[in-house]
Tab-separated table of C-alpha atoms and ligand atoms in Angstrom:
chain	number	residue	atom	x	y	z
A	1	UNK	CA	-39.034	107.463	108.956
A	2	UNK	CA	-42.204	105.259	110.141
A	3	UNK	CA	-45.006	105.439	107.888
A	4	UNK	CA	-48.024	106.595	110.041
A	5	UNK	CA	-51.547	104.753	109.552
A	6	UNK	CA	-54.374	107.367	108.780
A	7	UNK	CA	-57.988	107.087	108.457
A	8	UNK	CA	-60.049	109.149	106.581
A	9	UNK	CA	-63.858	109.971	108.298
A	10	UNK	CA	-65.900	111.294	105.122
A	11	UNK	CA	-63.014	110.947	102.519
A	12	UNK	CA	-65.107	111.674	99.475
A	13	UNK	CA	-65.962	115.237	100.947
A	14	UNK	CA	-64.348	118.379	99.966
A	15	UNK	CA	-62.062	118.332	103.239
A	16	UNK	CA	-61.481	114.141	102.355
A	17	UNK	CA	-60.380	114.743	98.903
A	18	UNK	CA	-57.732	117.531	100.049
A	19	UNK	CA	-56.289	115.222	102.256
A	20	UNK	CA	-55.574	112.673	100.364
A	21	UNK	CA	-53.735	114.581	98.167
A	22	UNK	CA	-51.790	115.828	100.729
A	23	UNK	CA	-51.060	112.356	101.247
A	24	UNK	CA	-50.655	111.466	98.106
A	25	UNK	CA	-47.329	113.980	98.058
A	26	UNK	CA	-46.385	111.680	101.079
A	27	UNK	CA	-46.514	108.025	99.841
A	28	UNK	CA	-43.825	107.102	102.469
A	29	UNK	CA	-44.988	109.027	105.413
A	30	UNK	CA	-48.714	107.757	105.481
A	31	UNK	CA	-50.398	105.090	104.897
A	32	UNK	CA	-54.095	104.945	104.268
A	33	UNK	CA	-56.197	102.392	106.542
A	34	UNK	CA	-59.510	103.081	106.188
A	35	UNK	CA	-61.827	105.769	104.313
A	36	UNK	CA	-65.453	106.705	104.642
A	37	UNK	CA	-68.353	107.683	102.785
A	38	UNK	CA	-72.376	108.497	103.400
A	39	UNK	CA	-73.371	107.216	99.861
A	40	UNK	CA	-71.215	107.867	97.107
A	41	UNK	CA	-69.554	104.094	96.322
A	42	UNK	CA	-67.637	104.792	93.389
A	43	UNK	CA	-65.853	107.818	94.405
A	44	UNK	CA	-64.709	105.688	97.567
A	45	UNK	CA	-64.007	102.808	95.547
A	46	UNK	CA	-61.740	104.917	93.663
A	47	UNK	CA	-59.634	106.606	96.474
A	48	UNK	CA	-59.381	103.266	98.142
A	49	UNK	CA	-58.130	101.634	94.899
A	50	UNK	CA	-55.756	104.521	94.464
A	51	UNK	CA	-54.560	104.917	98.175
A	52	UNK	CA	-54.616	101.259	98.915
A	53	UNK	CA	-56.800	100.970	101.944
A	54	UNK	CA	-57.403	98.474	103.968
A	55	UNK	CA	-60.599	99.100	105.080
A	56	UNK	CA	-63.815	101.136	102.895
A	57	UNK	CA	-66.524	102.120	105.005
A	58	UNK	CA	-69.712	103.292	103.465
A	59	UNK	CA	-72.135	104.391	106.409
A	60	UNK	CA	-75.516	103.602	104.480
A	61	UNK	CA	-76.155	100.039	104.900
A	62	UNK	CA	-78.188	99.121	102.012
A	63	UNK	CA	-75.209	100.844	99.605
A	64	UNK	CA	-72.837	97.837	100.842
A	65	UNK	CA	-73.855	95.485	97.957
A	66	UNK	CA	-72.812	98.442	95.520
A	67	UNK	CA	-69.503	99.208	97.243
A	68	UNK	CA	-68.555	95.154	96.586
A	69	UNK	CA	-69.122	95.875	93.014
A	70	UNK	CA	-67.653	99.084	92.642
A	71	UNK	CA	-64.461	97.360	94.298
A	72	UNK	CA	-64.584	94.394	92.450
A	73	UNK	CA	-64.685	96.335	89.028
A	74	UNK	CA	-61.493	98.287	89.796
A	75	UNK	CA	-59.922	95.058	91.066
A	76	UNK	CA	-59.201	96.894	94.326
A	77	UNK	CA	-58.772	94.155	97.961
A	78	UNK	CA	-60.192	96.350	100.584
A	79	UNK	CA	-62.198	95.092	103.179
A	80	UNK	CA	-66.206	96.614	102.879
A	81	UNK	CA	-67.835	97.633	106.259
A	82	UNK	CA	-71.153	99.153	106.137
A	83	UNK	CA	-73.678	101.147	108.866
A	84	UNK	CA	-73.223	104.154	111.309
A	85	UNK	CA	-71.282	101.787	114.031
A	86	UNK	CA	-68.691	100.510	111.384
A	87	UNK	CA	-67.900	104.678	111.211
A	88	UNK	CA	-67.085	104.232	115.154
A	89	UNK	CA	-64.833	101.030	114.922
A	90	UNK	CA	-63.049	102.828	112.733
A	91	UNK	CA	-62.158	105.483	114.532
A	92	UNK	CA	-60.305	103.445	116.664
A	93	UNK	CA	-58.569	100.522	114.787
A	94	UNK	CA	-55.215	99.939	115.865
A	95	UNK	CA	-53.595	100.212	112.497
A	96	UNK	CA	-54.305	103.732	112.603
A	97	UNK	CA	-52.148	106.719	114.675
A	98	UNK	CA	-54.561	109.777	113.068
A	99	UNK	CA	-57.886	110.134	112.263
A	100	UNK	CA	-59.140	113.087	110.353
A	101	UNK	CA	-62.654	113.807	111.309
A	102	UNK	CA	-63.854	115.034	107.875
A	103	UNK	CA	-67.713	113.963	108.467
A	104	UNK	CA	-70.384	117.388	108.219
A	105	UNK	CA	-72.901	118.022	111.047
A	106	UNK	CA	-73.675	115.921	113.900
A	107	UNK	CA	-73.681	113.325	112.175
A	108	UNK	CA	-70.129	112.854	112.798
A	109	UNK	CA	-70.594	113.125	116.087
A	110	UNK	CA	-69.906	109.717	117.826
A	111	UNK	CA	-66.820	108.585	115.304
A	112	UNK	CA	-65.463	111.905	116.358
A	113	UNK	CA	-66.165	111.685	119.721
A	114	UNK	CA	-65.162	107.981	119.450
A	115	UNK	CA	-61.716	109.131	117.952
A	116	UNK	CA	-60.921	111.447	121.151
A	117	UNK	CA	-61.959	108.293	123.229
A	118	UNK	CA	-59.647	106.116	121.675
A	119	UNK	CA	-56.412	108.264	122.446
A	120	UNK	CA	-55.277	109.100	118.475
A	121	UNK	CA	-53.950	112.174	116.987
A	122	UNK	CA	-57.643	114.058	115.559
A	123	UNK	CA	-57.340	116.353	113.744
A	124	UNK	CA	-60.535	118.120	113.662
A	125	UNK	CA	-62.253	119.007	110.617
A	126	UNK	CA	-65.945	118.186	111.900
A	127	UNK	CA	-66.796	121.311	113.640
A	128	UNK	CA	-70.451	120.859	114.641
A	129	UNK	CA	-69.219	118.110	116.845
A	130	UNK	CA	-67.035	120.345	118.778
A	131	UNK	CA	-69.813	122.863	119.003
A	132	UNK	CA	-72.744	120.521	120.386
A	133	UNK	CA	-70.276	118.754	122.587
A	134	UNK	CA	-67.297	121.194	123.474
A	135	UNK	CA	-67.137	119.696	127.197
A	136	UNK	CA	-66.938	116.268	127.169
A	137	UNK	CA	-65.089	116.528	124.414
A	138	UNK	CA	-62.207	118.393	126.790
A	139	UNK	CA	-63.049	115.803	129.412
A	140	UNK	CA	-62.852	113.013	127.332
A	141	UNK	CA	-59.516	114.407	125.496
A	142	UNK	CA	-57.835	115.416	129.066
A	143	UNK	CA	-58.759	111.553	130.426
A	144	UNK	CA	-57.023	110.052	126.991
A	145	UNK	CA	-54.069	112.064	126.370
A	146	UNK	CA	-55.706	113.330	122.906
A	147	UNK	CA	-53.719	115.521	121.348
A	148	UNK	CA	-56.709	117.736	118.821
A	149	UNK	CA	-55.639	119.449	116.092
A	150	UNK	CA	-57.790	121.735	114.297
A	151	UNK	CA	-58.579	121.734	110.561
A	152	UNK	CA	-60.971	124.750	110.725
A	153	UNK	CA	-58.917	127.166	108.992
A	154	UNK	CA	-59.186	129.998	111.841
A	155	UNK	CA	-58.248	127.627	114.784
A	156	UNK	CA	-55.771	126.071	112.718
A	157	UNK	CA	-53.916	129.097	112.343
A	158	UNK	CA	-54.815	130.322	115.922
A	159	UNK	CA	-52.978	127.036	117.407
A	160	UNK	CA	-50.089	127.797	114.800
A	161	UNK	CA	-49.700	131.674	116.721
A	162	UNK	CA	-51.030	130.777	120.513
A	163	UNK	CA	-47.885	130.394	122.469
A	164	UNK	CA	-46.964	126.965	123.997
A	165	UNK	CA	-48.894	126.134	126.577
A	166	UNK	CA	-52.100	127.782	126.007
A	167	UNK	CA	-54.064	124.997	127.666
A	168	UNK	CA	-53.172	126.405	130.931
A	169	UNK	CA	-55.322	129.462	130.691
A	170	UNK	CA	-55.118	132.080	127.683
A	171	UNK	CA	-55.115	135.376	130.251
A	172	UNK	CA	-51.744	132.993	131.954
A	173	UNK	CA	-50.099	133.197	128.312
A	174	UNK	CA	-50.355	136.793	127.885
A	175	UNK	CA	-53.384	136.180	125.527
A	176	UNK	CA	-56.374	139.407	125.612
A	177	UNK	CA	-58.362	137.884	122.355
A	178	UNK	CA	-59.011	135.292	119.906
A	179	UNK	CA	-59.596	137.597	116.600
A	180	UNK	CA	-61.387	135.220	114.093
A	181	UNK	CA	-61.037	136.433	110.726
A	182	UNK	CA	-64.298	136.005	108.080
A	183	UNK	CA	-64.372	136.228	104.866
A	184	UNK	CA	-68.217	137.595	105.141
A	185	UNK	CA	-68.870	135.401	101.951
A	186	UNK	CA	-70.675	135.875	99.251
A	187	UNK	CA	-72.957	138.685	99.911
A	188	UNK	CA	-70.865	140.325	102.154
A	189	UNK	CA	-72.454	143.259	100.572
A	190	UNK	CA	-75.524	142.842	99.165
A	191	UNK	CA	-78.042	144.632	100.397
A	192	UNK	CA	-80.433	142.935	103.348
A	193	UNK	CA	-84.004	143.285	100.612
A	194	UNK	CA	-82.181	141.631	98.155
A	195	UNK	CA	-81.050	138.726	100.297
A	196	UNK	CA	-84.209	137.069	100.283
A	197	UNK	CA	-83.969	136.284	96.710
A	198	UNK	CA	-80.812	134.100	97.438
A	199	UNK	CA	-80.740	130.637	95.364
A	200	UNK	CA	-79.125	127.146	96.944
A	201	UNK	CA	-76.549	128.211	93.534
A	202	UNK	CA	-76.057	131.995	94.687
A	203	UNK	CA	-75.095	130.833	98.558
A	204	UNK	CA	-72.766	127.795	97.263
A	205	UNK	CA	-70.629	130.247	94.885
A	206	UNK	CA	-67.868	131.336	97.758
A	207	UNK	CA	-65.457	134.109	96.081
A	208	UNK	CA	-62.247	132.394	98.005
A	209	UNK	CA	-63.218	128.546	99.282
A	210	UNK	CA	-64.351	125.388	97.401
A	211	UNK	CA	-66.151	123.783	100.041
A	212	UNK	CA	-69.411	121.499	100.729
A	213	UNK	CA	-72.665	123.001	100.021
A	214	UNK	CA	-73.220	122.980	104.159
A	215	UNK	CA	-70.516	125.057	105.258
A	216	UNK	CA	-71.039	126.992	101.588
A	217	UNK	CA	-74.566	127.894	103.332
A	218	UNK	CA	-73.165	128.404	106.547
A	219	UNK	CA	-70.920	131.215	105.487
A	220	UNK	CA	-72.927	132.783	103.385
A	221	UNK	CA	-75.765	133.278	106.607
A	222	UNK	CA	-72.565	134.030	108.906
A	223	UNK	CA	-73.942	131.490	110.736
A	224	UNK	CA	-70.488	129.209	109.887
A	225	UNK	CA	-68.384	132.500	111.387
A	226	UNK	CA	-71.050	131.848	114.669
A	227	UNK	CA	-70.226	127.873	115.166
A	228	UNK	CA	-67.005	128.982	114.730
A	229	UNK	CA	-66.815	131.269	117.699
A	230	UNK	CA	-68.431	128.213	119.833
A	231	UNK	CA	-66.087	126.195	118.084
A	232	UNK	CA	-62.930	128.167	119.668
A	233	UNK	CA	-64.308	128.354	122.843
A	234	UNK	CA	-64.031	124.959	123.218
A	235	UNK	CA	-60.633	124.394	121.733
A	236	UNK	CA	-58.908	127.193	123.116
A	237	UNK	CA	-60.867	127.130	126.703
A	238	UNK	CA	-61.531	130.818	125.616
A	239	UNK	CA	-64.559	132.959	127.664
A	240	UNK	CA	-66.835	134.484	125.096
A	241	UNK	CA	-65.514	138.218	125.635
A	242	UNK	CA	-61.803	136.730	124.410
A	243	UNK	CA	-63.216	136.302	121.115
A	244	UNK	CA	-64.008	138.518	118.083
A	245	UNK	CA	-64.793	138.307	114.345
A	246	UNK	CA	-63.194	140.215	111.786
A	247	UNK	CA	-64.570	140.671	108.703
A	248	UNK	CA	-61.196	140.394	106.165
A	249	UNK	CA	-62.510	139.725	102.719
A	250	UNK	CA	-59.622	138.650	101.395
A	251	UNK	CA	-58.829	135.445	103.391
A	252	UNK	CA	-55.128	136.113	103.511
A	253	UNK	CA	-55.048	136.176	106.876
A	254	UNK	CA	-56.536	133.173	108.384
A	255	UNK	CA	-56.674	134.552	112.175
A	256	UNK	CA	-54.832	135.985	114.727
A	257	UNK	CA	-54.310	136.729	118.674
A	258	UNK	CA	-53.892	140.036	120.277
A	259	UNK	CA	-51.641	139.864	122.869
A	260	UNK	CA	-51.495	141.923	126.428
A	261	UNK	CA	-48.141	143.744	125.169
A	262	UNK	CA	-50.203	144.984	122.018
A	263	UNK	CA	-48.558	142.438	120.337
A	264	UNK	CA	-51.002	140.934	117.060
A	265	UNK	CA	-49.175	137.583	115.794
A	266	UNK	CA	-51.418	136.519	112.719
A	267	UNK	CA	-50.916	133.691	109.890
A	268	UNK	CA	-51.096	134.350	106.523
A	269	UNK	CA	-51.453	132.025	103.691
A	270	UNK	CA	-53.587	131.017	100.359
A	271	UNK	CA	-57.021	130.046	101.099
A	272	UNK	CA	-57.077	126.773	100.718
A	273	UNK	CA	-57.516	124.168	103.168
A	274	UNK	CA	-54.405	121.792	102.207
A	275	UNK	CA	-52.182	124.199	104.034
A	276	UNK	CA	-53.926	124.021	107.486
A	277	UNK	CA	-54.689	120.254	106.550
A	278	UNK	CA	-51.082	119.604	105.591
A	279	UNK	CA	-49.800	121.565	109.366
A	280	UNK	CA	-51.914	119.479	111.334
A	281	UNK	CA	-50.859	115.635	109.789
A	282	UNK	CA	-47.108	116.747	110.104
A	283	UNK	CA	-47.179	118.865	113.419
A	284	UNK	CA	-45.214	119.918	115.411
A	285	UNK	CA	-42.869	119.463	111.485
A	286	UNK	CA	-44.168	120.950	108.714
A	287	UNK	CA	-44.500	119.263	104.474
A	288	UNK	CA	-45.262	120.526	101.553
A	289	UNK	CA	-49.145	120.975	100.621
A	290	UNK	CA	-49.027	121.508	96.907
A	291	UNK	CA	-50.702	125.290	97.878
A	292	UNK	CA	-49.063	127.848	95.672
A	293	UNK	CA	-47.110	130.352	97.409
A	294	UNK	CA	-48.533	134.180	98.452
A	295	UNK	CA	-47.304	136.410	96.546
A	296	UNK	CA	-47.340	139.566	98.501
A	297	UNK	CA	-47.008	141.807	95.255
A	298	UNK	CA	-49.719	140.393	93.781
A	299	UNK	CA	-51.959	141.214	96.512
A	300	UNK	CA	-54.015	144.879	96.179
A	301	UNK	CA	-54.963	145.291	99.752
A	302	UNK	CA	-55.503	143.659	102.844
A	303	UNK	CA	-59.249	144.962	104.277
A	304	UNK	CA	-60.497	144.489	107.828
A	305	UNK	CA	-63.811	145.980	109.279
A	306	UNK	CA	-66.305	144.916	112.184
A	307	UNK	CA	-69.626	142.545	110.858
A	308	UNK	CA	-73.005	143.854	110.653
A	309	UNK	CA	-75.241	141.781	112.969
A	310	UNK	CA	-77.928	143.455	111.365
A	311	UNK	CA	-77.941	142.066	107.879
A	312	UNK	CA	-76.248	138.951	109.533
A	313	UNK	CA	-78.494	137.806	112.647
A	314	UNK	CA	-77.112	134.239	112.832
A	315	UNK	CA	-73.445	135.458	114.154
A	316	UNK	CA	-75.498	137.370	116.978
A	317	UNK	CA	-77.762	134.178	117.806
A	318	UNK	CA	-74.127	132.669	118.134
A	319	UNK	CA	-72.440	134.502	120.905
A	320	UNK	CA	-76.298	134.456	122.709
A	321	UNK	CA	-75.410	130.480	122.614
A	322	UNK	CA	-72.192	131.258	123.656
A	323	UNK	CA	-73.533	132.912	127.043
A	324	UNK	CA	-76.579	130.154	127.637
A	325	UNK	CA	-74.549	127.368	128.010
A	326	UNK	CA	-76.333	124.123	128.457
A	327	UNK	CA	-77.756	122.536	125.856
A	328	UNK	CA	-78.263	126.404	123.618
A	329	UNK	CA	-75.371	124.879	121.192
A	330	UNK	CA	-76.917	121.548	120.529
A	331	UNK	CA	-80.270	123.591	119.624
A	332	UNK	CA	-78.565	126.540	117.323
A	333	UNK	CA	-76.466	123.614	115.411
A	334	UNK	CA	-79.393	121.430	114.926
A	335	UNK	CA	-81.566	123.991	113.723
A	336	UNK	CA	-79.025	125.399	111.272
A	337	UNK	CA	-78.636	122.030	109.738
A	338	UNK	CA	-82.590	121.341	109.764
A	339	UNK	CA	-83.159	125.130	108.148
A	340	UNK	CA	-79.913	124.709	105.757
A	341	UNK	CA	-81.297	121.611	104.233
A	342	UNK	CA	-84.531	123.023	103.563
A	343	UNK	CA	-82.943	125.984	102.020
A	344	UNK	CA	-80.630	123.592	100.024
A	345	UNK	CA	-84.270	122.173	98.676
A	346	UNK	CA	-85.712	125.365	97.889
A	347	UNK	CA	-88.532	125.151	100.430
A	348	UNK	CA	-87.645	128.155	102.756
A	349	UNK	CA	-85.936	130.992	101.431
A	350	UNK	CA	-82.053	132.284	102.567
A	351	UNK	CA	-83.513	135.082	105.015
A	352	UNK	CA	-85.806	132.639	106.486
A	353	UNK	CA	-82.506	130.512	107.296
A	354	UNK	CA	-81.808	132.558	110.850
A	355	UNK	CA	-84.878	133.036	111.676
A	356	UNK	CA	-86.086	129.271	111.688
A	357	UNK	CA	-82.553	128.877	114.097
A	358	UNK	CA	-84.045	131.896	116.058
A	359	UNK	CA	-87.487	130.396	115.919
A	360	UNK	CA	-86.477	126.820	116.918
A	361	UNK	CA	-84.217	127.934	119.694
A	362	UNK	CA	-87.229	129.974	121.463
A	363	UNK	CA	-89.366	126.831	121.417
A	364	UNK	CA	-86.560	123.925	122.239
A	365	UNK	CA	-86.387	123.603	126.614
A	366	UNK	CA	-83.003	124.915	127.852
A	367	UNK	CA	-81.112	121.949	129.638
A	368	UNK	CA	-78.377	121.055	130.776
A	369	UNK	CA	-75.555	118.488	129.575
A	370	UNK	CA	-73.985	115.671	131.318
A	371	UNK	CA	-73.128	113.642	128.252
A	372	UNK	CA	-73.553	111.813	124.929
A	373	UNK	CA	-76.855	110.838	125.202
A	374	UNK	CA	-78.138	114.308	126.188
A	375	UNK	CA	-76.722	115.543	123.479
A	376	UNK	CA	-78.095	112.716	120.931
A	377	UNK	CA	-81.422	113.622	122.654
A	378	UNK	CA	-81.874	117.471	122.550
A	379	UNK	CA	-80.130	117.412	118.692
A	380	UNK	CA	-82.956	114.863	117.960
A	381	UNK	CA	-85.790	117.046	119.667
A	382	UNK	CA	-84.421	119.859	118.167
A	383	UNK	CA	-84.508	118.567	114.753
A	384	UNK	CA	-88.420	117.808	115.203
A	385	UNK	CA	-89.425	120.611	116.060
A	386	UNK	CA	-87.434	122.970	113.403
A	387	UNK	CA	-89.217	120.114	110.547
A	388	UNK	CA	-92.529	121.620	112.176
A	389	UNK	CA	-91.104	125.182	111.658
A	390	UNK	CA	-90.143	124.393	108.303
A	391	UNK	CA	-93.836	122.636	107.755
A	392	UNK	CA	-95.183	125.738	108.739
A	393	UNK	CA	-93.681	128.171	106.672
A	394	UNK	CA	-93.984	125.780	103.378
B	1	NAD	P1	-68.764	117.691	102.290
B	1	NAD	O1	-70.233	117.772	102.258
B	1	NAD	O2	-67.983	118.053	101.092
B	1	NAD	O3	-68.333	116.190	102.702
B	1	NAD	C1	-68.887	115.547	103.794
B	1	NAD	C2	-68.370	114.131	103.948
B	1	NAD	O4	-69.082	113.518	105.042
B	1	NAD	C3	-68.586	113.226	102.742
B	1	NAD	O5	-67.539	112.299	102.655
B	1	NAD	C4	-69.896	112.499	103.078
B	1	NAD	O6	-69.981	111.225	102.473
B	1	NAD	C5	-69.799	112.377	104.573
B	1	NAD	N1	-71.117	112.404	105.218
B	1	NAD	C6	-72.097	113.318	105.033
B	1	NAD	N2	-73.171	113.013	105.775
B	1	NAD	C7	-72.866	111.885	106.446
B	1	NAD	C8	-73.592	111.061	107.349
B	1	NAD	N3	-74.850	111.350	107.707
B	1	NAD	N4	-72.960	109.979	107.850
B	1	NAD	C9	-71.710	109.661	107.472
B	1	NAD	N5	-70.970	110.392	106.613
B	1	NAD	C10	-71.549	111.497	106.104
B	1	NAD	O7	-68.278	118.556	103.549
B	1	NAD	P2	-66.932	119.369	103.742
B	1	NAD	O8	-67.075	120.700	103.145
B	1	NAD	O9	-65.756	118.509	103.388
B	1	NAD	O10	-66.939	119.597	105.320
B	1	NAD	C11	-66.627	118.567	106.230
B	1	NAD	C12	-66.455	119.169	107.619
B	1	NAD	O11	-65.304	120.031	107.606
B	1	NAD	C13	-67.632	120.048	108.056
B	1	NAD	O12	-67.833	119.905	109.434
B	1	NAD	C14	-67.166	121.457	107.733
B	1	NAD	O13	-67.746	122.429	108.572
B	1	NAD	C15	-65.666	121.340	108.013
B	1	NAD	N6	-64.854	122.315	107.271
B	1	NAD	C16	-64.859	122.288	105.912
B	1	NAD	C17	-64.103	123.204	105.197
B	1	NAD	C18	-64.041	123.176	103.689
B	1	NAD	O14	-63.286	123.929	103.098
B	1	NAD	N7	-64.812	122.336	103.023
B	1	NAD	C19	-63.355	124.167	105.887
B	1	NAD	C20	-63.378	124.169	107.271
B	1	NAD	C21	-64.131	123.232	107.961
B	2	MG	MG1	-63.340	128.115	108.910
């Protein structure tokens, strides 16, 4: 067996640290090349000491200095590059077969995109970047030959039960609907008055995923359930009425597709993210994950019911997106990350979270996209004006 060359794009995160060990159960299948980090130089000094890689990338410039040292104290040889372009080249070093696109929120953006440019295997943790640029990001992967595989746990088990061939056309492969399960998070139900009391601590605490605060956030608004959606419509070249959320507190069942015969093929498994991780570095084999085993006679009962839009407003703002088109994406995803990080910092409260999105995506110009630097521009604008939203509510 070769041993394949893998970087890392934000290894120090929580979807960075389950993949390297998933790699570390691999030592002669993969080979590190180069890891990433925003800011945090000793945790990436470590994994680069303990993987071996050749390259550690930290994206904040002025933390290069520190990296050197951090290195030099754990007597580890890999090569520093620093700043947001260094994240870009690499993407796309030749060393490297896969990338895993483990960055959060637009900000991984351009090493993602720069990933599907460069013809490699991605496999697609980064979500936003899928959302604010689902279209050229089909273009671009069609005119490379990039094979994406996604990390998301939903799509991941969606391309693991979507019949070969699904690029084609879903309604040509039998396909009625895309049923994405959610686990509703943490206050699934708590009742809407008592939602505005929410603390940054409250929203973090998922009852079945260790994540990053972000996404933590995100699924406790519903609003990571709604970039979802958006998320699958670009993968899966699915129309918005061929997908539907599932509320399934249990997250057993990771998501499924109804077929035309009646048929519902679903996939099943722990939740936690070094299964769909592990599926997508070995696919089409499949290797071990270190994820203990479901036990179906441990489990009580398997629950499934519709959301409520009512006490959850940022899944409805998502399948408005859905039907705008343009630009509506970029605006909803910038927004959220704007209103998120002011929520994070205690300045707006966890109610006020979907209705800064709704706020911001009244006052932001619909447009259209015809590439990068559209994209760049309106996520930019966007961000402005939701800082003025937040301004005015603080
Ligand atoms: P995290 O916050 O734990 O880690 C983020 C990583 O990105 C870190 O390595 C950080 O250094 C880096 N980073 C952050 N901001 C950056 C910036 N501005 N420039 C460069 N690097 C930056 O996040 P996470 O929970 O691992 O999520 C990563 C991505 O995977 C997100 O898009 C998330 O939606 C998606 N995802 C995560 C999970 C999960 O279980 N954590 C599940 C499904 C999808
Ligand atoms: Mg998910």
């Amino acid at each position: 067996m070769t041993s394949k060359g893998i970087t890392v794009l934000g290894a120090t995160g929580s979807i960075g640290e389950s993949t390297l060990s998933v790699l570390a159960l691999h030592p002669d299948r993969y080979h590190v090349v180069a890891l990433t980090a925003q800011s945090n130089t000793s945790r990436l000094a470590e994994q680069c000491k303990q993987h071996n890689a050749r390259y550690a990338v930290i994206s904040d410039q002025d933390k290069a200095a520190e990296l050197r040292v951090a290195l030099a104290a754990l007597n580890c040889r890999s090569e520093v590059l620093a700043g947001r372009q260094a994240l870009c080249d690499v993407a796309c070093l030749p060393e490297s077969e896969v990338v895993m696109a483990a960055i959060v929120g637009a900000a991984g953006l351009e090493s993602t995109l720069r990933t599907v440019q460069s013809g490699k295997h991605l496999l697609l943790a980064n979500k936003e970047s899928m959302v604010i640029a689902g279209e050229l990001f089909r273009q671009e992967a069609a005119k490379h030959g990039t094979t994406i595989i996604p990390v998301d746990s939903e799509h991941n088990a969606l391309f693991q039960v979507l019949p070969k061939g699904f690029e084609q056309g879903l309604e040509q492969a039998g396909v009625e609907k895309l049923l994405l399960t959610a686990s509703g998070g943490p206050f699934l139900h708590t009742r809407r008055q008592d939602l505005q009391h929410i603390t940054p601590e409250q929203a973090c605490d998922h009852p079945n995923w260790d994540m990053g605060r972000k996404i933590s956030v995100d699924s406790a608004t519903l609003i990571n359930k709604g970039l979802e959606v958006i998320e699958a419509r670009w993968l899966f070249n699915a129309r918005p009425d061929q997908i539907e959320v599932v509320i399934h507190p249990q997250s057993i069942v990771h998501s499924m597709v109804a077929y035309r015969d009646g048929s519902v093929l679903a996939q099943l498994g722990m939740p936690d993210m070094r299964t769909p991780i592990a599926h997508a570095l070995a696919w089409p084999e499949r290797i071990e994950s270190g994820v203990a085993r479901l036990n179906f006679a441990d489990l009580q009962s398997l629950e499934f019911h519709q959301p409520d839009l009512e006490r959850f407003p940022g899944l409805r703002l998502a399948f408005q997106v859905l039907e705008a088109g343009g630009n509506a994406a970029v605006i909803f995803n910038a927004a959220n990350e704007i209103a998120v990080d002011a929520f994070l910092h205690r300045r707006i409260g966890f109610l006020q979270i979907p209705s800064v999105v709704a706020n911001a995506m009244d006052k932001c110009k619909q447009g259209k996209i015809t590439g990068l630097d559209e994209v760049l521009e309106f996520d930019r604008q966007t961000r402005e004006v939701t800082r003025q939203i937040v301004d005015s509510l603080t």
